[in-house]
PDB file of C-alpha atoms in Angstrom:
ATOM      1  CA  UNK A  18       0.000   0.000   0.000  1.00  0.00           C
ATOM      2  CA  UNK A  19       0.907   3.375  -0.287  1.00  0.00           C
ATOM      3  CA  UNK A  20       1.532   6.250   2.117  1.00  0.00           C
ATOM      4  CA  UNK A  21       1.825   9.787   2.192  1.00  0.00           C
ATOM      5  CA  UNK A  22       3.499  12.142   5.062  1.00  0.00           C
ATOM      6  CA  UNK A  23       3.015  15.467   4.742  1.00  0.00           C
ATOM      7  CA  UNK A  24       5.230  17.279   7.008  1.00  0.00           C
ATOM      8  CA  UNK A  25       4.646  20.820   7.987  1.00  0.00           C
ATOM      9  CA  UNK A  26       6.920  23.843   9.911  1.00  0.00           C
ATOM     10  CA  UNK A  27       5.700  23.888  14.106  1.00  0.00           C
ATOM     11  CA  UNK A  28       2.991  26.286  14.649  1.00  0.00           C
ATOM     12  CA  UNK A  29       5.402  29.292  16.099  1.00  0.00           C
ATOM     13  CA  UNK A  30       8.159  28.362  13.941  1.00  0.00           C
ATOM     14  CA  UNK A  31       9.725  30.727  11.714  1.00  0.00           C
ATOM     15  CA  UNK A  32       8.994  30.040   8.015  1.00  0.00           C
ATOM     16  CA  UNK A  33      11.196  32.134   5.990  1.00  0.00           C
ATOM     17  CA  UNK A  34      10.457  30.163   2.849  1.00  0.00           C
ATOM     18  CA  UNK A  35       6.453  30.053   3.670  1.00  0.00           C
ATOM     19  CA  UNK A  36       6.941  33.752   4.094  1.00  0.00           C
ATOM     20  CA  UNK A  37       8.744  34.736   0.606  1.00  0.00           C
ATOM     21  CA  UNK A  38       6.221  32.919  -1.222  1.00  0.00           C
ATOM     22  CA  UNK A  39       3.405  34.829   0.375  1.00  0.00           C
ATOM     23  CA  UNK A  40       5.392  38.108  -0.804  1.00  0.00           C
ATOM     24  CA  UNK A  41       6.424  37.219  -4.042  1.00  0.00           C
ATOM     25  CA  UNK A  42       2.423  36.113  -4.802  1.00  0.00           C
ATOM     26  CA  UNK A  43       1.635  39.462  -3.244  1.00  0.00           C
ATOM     27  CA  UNK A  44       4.411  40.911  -5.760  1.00  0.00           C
ATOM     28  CA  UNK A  45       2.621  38.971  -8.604  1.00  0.00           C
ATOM     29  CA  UNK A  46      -0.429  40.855  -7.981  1.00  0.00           C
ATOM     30  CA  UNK A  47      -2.304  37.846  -6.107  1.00  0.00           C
ATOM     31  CA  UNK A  48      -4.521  39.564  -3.471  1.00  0.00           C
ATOM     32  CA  UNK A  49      -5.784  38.280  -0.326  1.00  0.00           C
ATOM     33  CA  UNK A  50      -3.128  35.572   0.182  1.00  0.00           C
ATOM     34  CA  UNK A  51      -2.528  36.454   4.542  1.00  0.00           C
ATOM     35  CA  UNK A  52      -0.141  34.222   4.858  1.00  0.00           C
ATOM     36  CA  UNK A  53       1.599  31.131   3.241  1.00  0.00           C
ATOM     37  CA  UNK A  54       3.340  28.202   4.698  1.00  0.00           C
ATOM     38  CA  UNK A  55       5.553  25.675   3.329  1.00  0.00           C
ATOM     39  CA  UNK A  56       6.650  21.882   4.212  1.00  0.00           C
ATOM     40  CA  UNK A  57       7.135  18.967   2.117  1.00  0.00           C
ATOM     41  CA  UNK A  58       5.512  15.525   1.620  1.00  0.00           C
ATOM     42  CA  UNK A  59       7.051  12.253   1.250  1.00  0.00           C
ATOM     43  CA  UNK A  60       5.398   9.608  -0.792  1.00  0.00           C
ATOM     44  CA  UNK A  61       6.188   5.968   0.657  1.00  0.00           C
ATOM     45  CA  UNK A  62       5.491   2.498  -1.058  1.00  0.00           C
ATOM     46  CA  UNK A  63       5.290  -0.290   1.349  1.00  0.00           C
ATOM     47  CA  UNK A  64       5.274  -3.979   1.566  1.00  0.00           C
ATOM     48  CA  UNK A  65       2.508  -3.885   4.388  1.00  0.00           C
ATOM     49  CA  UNK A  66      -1.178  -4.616   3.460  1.00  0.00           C
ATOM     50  CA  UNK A  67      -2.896  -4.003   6.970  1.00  0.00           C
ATOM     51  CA  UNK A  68      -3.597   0.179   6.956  1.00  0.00           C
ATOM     52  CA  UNK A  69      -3.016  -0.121  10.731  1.00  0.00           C
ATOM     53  CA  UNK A  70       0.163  -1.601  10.774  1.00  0.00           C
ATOM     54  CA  UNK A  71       1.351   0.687   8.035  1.00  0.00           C
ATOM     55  CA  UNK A  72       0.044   3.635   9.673  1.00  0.00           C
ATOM     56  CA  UNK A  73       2.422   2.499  12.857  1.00  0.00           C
ATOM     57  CA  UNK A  74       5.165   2.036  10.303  1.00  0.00           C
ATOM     58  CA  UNK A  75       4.897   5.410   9.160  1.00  0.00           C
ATOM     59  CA  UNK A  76       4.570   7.305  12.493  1.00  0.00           C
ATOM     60  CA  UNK A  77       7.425   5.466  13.649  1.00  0.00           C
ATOM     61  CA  UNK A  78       9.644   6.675  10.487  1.00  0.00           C
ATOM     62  CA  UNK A  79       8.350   9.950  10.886  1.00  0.00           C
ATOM     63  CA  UNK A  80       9.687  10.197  14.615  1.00  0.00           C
ATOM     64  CA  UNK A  81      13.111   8.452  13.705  1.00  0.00           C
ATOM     65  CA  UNK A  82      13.775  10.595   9.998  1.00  0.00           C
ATOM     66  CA  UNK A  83      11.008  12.010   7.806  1.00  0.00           C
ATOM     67  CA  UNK A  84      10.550  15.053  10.680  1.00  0.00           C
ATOM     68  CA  UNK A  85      12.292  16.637  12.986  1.00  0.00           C
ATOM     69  CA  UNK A  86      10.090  17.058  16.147  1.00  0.00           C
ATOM     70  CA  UNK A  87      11.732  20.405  17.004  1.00  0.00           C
ATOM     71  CA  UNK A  88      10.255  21.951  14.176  1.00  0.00           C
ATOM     72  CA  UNK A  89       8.220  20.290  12.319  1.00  0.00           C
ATOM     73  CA  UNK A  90       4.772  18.374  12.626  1.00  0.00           C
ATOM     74  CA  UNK A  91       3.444  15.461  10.334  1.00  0.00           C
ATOM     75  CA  UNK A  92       0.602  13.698   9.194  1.00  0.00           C
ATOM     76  CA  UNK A  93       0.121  10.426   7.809  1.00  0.00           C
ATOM     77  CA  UNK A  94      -2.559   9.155   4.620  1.00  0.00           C
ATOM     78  CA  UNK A  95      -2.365   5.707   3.917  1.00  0.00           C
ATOM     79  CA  UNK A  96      -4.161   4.882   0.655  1.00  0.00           C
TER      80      UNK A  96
ATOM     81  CA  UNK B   8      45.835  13.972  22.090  1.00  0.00           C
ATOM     82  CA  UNK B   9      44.510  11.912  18.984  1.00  0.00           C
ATOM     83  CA  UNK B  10      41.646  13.679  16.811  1.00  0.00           C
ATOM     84  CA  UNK B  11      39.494  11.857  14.737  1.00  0.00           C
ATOM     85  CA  UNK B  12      37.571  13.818  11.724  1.00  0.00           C
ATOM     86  CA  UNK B  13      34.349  12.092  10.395  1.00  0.00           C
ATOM     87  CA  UNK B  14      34.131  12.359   6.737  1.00  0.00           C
ATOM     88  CA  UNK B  15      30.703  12.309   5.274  1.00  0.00           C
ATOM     89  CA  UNK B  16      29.623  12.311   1.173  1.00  0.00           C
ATOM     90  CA  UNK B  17      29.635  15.902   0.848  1.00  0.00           C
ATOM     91  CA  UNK B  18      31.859  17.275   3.854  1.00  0.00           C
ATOM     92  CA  UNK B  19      34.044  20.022   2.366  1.00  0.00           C
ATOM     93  CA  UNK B  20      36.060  20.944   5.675  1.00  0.00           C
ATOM     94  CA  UNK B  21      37.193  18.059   6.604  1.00  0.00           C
ATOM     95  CA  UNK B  22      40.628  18.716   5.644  1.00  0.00           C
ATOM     96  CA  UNK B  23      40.797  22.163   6.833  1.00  0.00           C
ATOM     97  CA  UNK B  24      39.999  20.849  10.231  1.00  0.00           C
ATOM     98  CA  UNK B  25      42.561  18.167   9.774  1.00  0.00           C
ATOM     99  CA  UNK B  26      45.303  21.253   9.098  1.00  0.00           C
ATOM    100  CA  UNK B  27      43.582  22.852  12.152  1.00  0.00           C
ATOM    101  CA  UNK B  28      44.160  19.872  14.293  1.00  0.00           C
ATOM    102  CA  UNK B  29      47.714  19.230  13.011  1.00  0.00           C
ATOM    103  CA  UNK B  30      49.177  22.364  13.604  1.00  0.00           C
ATOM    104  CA  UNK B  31      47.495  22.038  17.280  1.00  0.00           C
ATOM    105  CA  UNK B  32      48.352  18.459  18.037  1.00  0.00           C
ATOM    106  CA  UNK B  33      51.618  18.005  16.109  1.00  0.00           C
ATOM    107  CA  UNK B  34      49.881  15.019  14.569  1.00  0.00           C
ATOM    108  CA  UNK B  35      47.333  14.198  12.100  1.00  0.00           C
ATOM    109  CA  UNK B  36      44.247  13.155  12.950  1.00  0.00           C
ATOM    110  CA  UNK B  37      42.457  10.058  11.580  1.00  0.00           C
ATOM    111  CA  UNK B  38      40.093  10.993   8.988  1.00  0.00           C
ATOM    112  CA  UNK B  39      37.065   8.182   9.300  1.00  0.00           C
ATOM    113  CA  UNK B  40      34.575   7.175   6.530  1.00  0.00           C
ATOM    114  CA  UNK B  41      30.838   7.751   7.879  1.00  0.00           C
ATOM    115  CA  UNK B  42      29.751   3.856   6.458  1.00  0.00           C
ATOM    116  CA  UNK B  43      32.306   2.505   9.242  1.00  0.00           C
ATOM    117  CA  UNK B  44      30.556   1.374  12.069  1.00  0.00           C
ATOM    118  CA  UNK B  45      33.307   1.702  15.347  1.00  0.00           C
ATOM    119  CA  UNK B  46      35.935   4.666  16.053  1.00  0.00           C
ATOM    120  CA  UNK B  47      39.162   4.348  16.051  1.00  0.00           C
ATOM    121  CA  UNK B  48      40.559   5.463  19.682  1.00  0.00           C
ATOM    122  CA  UNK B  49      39.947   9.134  20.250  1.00  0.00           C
ATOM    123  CA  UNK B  50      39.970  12.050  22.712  1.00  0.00           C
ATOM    124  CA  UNK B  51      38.693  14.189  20.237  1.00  0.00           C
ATOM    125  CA  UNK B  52      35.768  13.721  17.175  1.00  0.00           C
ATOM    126  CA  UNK B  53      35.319  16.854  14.800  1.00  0.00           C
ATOM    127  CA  UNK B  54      31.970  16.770  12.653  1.00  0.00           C
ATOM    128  CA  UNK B  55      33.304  18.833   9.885  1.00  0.00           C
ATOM    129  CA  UNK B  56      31.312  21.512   7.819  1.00  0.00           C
ATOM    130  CA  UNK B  57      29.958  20.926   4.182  1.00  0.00           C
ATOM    131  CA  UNK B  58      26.748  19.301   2.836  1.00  0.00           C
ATOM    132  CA  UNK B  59      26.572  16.310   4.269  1.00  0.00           C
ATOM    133  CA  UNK B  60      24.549  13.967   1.873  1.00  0.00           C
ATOM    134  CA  UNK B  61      23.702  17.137  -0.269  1.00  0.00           C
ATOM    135  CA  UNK B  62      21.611  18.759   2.859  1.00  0.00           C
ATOM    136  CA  UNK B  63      18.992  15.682   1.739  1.00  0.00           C
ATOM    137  CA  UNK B  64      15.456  16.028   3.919  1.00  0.00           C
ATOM    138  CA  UNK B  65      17.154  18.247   6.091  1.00  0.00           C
ATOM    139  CA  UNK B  66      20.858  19.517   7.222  1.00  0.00           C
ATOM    140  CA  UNK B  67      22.955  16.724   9.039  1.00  0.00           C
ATOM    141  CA  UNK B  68      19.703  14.326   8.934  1.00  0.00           C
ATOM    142  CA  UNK B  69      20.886  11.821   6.905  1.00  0.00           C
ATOM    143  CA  UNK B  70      24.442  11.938   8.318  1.00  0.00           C
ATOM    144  CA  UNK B  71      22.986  11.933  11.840  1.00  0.00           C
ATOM    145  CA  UNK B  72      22.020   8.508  10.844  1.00  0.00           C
ATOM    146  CA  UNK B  73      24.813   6.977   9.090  1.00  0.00           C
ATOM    147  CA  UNK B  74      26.255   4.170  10.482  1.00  0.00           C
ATOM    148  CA  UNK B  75      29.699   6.109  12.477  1.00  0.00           C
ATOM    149  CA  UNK B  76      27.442   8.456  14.011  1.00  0.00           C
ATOM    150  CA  UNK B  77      25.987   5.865  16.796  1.00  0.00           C
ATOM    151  CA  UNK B  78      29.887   4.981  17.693  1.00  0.00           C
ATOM    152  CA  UNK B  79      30.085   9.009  18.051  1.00  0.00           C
ATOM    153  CA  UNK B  80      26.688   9.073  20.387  1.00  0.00           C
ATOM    154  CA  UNK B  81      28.147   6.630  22.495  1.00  0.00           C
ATOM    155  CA  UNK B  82      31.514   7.963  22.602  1.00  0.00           C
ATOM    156  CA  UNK B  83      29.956  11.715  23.356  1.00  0.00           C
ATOM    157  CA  UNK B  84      27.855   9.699  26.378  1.00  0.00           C
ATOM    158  CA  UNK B  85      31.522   8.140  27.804  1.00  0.00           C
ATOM    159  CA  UNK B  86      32.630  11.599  27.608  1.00  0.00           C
ATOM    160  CA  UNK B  87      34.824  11.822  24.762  1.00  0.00           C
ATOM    161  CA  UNK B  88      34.490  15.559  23.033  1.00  0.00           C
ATOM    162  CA  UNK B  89      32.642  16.200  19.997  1.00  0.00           C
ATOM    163  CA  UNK B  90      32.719  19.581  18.196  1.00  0.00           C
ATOM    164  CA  UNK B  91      30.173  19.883  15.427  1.00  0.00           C
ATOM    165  CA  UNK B  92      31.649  22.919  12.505  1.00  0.00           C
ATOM    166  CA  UNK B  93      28.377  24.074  10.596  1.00  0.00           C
ATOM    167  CA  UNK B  94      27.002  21.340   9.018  1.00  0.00           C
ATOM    168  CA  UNK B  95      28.762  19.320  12.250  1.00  0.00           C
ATOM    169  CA  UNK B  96      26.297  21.470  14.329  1.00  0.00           C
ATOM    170  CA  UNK B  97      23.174  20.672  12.238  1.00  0.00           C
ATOM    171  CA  UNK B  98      24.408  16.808  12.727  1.00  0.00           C
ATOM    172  CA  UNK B  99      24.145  17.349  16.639  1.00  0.00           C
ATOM    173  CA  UNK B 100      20.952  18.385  16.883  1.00  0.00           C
ATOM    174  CA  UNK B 101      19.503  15.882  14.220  1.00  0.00           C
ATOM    175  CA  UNK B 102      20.997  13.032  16.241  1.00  0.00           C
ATOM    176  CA  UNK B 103      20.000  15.104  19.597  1.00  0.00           C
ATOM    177  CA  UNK B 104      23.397  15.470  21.267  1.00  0.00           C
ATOM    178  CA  UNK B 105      22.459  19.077  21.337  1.00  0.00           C
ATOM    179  CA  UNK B 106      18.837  20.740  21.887  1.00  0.00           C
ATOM    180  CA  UNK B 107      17.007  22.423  19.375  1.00  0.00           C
ATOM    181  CA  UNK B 108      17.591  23.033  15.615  1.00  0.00           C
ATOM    182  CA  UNK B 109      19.098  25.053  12.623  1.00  0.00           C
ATOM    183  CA  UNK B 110      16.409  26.715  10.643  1.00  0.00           C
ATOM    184  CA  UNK B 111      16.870  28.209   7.172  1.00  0.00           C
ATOM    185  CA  UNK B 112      18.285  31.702   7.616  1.00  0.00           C
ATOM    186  CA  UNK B 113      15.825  34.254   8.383  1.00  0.00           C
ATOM    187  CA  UNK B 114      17.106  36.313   5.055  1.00  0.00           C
ATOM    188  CA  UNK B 115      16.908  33.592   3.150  1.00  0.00           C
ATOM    189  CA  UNK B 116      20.143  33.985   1.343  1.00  0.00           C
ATOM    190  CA  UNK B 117      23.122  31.682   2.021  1.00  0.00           C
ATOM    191  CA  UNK B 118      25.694  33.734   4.232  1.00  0.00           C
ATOM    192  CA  UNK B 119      28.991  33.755   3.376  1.00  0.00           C
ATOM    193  CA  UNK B 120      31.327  36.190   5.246  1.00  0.00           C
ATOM    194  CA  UNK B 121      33.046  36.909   8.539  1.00  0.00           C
ATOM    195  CA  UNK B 122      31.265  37.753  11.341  1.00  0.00           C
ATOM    196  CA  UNK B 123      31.879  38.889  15.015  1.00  0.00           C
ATOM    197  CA  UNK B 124      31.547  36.437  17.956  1.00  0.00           C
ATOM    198  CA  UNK B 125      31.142  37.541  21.830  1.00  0.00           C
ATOM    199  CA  UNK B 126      32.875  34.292  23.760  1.00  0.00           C
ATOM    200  CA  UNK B 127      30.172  33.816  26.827  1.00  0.00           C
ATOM    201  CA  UNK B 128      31.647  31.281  28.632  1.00  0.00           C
ATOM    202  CA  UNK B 129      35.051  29.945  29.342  1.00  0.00           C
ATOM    203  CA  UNK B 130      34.200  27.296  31.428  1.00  0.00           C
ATOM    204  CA  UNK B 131      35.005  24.676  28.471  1.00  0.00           C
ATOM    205  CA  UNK B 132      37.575  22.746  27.214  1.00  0.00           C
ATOM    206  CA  UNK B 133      36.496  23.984  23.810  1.00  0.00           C
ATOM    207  CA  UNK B 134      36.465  27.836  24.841  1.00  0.00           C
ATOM    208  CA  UNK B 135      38.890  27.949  28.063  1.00  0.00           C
ATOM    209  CA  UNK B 136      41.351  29.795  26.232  1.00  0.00           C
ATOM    210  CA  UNK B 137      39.188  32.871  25.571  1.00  0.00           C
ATOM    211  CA  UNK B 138      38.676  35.285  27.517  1.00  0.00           C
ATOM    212  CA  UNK B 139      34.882  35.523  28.347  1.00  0.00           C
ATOM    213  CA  UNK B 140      33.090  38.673  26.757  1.00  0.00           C
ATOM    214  CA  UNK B 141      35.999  38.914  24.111  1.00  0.00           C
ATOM    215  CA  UNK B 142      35.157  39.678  20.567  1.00  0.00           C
ATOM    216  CA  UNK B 143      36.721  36.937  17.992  1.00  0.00           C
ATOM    217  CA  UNK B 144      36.073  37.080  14.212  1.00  0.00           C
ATOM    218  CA  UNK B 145      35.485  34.034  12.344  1.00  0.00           C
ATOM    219  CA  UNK B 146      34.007  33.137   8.994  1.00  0.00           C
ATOM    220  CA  UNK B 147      30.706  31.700   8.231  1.00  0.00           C
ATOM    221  CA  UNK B 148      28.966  29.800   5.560  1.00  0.00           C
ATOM    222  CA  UNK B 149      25.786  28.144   5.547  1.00  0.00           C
ATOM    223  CA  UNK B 150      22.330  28.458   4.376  1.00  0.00           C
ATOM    224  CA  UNK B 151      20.928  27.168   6.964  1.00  0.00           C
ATOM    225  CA  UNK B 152      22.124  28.534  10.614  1.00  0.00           C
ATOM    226  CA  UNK B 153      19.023  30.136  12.172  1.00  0.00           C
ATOM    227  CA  UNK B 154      19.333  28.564  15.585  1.00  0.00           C
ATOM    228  CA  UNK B 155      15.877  27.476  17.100  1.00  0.00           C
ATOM    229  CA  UNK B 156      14.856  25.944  20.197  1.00  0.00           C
ATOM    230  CA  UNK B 157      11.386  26.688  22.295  1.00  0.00           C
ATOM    231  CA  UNK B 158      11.813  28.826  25.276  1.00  0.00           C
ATOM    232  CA  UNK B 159      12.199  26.775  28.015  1.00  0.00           C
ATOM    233  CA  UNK B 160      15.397  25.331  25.982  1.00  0.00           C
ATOM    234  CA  UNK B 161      16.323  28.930  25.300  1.00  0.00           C
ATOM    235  CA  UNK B 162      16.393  29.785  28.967  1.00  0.00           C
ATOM    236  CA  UNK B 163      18.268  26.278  30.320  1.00  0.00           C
ATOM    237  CA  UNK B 164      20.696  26.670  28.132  1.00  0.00           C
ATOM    238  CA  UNK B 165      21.433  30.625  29.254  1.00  0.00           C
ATOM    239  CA  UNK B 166      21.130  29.376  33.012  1.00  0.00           C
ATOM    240  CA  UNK B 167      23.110  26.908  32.556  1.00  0.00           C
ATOM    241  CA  UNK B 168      26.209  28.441  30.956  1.00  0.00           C
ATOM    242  CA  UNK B 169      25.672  26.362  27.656  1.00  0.00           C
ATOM    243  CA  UNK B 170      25.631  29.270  25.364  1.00  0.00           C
ATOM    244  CA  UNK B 171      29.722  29.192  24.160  1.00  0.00           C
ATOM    245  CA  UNK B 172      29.021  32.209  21.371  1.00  0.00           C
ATOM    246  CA  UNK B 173      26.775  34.705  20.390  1.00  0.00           C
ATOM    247  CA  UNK B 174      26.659  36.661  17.431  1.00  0.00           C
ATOM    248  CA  UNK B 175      27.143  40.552  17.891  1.00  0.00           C
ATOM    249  CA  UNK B 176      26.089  41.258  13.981  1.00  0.00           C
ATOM    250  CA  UNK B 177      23.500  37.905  13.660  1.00  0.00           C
ATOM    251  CA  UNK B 178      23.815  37.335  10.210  1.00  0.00           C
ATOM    252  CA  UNK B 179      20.853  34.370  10.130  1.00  0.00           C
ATOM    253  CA  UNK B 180      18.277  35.264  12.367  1.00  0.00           C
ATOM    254  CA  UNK B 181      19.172  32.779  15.468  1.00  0.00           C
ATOM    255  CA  UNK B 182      17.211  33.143  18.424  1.00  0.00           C
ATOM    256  CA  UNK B 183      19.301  35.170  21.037  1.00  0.00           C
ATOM    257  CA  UNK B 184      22.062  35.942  18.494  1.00  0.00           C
ATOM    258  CA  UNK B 185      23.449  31.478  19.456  1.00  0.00           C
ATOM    259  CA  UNK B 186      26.545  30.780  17.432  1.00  0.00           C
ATOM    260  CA  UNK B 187      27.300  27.878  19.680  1.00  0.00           C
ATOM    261  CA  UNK B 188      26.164  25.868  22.555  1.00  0.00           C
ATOM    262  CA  UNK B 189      27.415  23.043  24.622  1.00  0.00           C
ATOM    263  CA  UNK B 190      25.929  20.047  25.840  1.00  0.00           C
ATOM    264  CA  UNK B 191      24.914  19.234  29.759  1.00  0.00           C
ATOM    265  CA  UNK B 192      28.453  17.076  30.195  1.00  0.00           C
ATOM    266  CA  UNK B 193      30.478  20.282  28.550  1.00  0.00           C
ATOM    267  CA  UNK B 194      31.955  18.013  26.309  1.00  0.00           C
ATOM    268  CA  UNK B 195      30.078  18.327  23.179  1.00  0.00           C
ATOM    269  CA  UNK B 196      30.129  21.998  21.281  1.00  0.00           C
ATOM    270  CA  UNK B 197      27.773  23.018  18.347  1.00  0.00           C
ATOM    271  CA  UNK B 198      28.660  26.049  16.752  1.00  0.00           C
ATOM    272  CA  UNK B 199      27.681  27.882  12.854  1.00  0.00           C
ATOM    273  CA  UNK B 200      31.098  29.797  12.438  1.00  0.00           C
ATOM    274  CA  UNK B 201      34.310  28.230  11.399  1.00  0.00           C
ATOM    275  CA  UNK B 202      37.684  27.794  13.540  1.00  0.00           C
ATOM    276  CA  UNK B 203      39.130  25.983  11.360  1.00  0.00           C
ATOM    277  CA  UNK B 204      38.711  28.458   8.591  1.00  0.00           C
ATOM    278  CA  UNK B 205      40.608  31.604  11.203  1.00  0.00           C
ATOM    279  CA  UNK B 206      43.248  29.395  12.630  1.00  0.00           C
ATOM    280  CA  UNK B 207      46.086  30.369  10.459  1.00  0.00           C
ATOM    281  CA  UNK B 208      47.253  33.953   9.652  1.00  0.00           C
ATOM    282  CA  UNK B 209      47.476  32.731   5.396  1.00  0.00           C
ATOM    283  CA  UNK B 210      43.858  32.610   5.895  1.00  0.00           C
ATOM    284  CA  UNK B 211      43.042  35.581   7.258  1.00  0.00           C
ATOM    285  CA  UNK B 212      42.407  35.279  10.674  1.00  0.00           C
ATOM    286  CA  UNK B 213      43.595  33.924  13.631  1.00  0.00           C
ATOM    287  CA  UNK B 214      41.183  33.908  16.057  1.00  0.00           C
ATOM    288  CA  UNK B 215      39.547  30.194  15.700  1.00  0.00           C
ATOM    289  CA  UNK B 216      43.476  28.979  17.446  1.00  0.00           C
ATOM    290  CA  UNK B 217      42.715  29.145  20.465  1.00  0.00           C
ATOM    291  CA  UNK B 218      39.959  26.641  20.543  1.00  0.00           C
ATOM    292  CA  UNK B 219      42.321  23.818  18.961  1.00  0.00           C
ATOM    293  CA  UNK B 220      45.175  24.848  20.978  1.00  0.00           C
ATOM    294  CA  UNK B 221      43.403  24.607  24.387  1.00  0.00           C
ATOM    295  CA  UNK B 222      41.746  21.310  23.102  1.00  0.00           C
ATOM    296  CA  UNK B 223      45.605  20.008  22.237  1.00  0.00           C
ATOM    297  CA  UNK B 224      46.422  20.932  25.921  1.00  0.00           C
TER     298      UNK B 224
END
């Protein structure tokens, strides 16, 4: 089955990138955009056929590599 | 003293902190592959600046996990010292020898120049030939050296004397102007600027000696 982490900056954490994009759509004439924020997901293929099992898998990659608790929060589809 | 310098796919310091740690030591250190698994006998393990693993997921995450750097956890728990250069520093936090994390700069822009550094604690054997409050210039480059942590980590850190340097022009955006920061046991030291890159007059500045010398001591 397939999974999908999408892992996000920390609500409070400085988001310099999430913050340049908001500017240079405001620059592009795009009105109304308050505030922009940018992470990254991670697309995983995986052996494992029971969705609660792979969900486990997941978290438990997420807490050893995809994310860095410090900063950054995740969340987990399994499709 | 015998230094060992972890090489990782994409370090680019690695030899200037070997010529560092030669002209400190009187002896080469041992230059170690990040795939081997043990250390070789050391008093001293530099995490050298660069891009580890192209800066892959995030800076120093994928090196924090290679195979050396659980022989370098342990070592850093026996009490051997570990000093993290740059991308050495974003390798300590990812493999949490050292609170908190390095954010992309606040400007954006990858920062490539000398800055000025307050020394805030001597009590080291990384900094105890400074003179606390003195001003030492030292070169930086990274893109990514906006020092986070939440505040309770902010404050332990200041109450405990952890804070080694603080930028007096912050050139990155890092929470209380941190350059560098030390772990509880004193032995491990984090920090953005380079030493290795101000240790010899040739290259332009001298200031970064002191911290090999008084770990050669």
């Amino acid at each position: 089955m397939k999974a999908r982490v999408l892992v996000m900056p920390r609500a409070g954490v400085l988001d310099p990138q999430g913050k340049a994009v908001a500017q240079a759509l405001a620059g592009l004439g795009f009105e109304g955009v308050a505030a922009a924020r940018q992470g990254k997901v991670v697309e995983l293929e995986l052996a494992e056929t029971d969705p609660g099992a792979a969900e486990a898998a997941v978290a438990a990659m997420c807490e050893r590599l995809l994310a860095n608790p410090v900063i950054e929060d995740y969340t987990i589809e399994i499709a | 003293m015998k230094a060992v310098v972890i090489v990782f796919p994409g370090s680019n310091c690695d030899r200037d902190a070997r010529v560092a740690l030669e002209a400190a030591t009187g002896r080469p250190p041992a230059m170690v592959w990040h795939g081997d698994s043990g250390l070789p006998p050391a008093d001293l393990v530099v995490l050298p600046g660069g891009f580890s693993y192209g800066d892959y997921l995030r800076p120093g995450a994928m090196a924090a996990r290679s195979p050396v750097m659980q022989a370098v956890v342990r070592a850093a728990k026996r009490g051997v010292r570990v000093l993290g250069i740059c991308n050495g520093f974003q390798v300590l936090t990812e493999c949490g020898l050292l609170p908190g994390a390095l954010l992309r700069n606040a400007g954006l822009r990858f920062v490539c120049r000398p800055v000025r550094l307050r020394v805030e604690t001597a009590r080291s054997p990384f900094t105890n030939g400074y003179r606390p409050g003195s001003a030492l210039r030292m070169p930086v480059a990274h893109h990514d050296g906006n020092y986070f942590a939440d505040a309770a980590t902010l404050e332990r850190l200041a109450g405990e004397d952890r804070v080694a340097f603080r930028y007096l022009d912050n050139p990155n955006g890092s929470l209380g102007d941190i350059a560098g920061i030390l772990n509880e046991g004193r032995n491990v030291l984090g920090m953005m600027p380079h030493p290795e890159r101000a240790a010899e007059a040739l290259l332009g500045g001298t200031d970064g000696r002191a911290l090999f010398d008084a770990l050669a001591a």
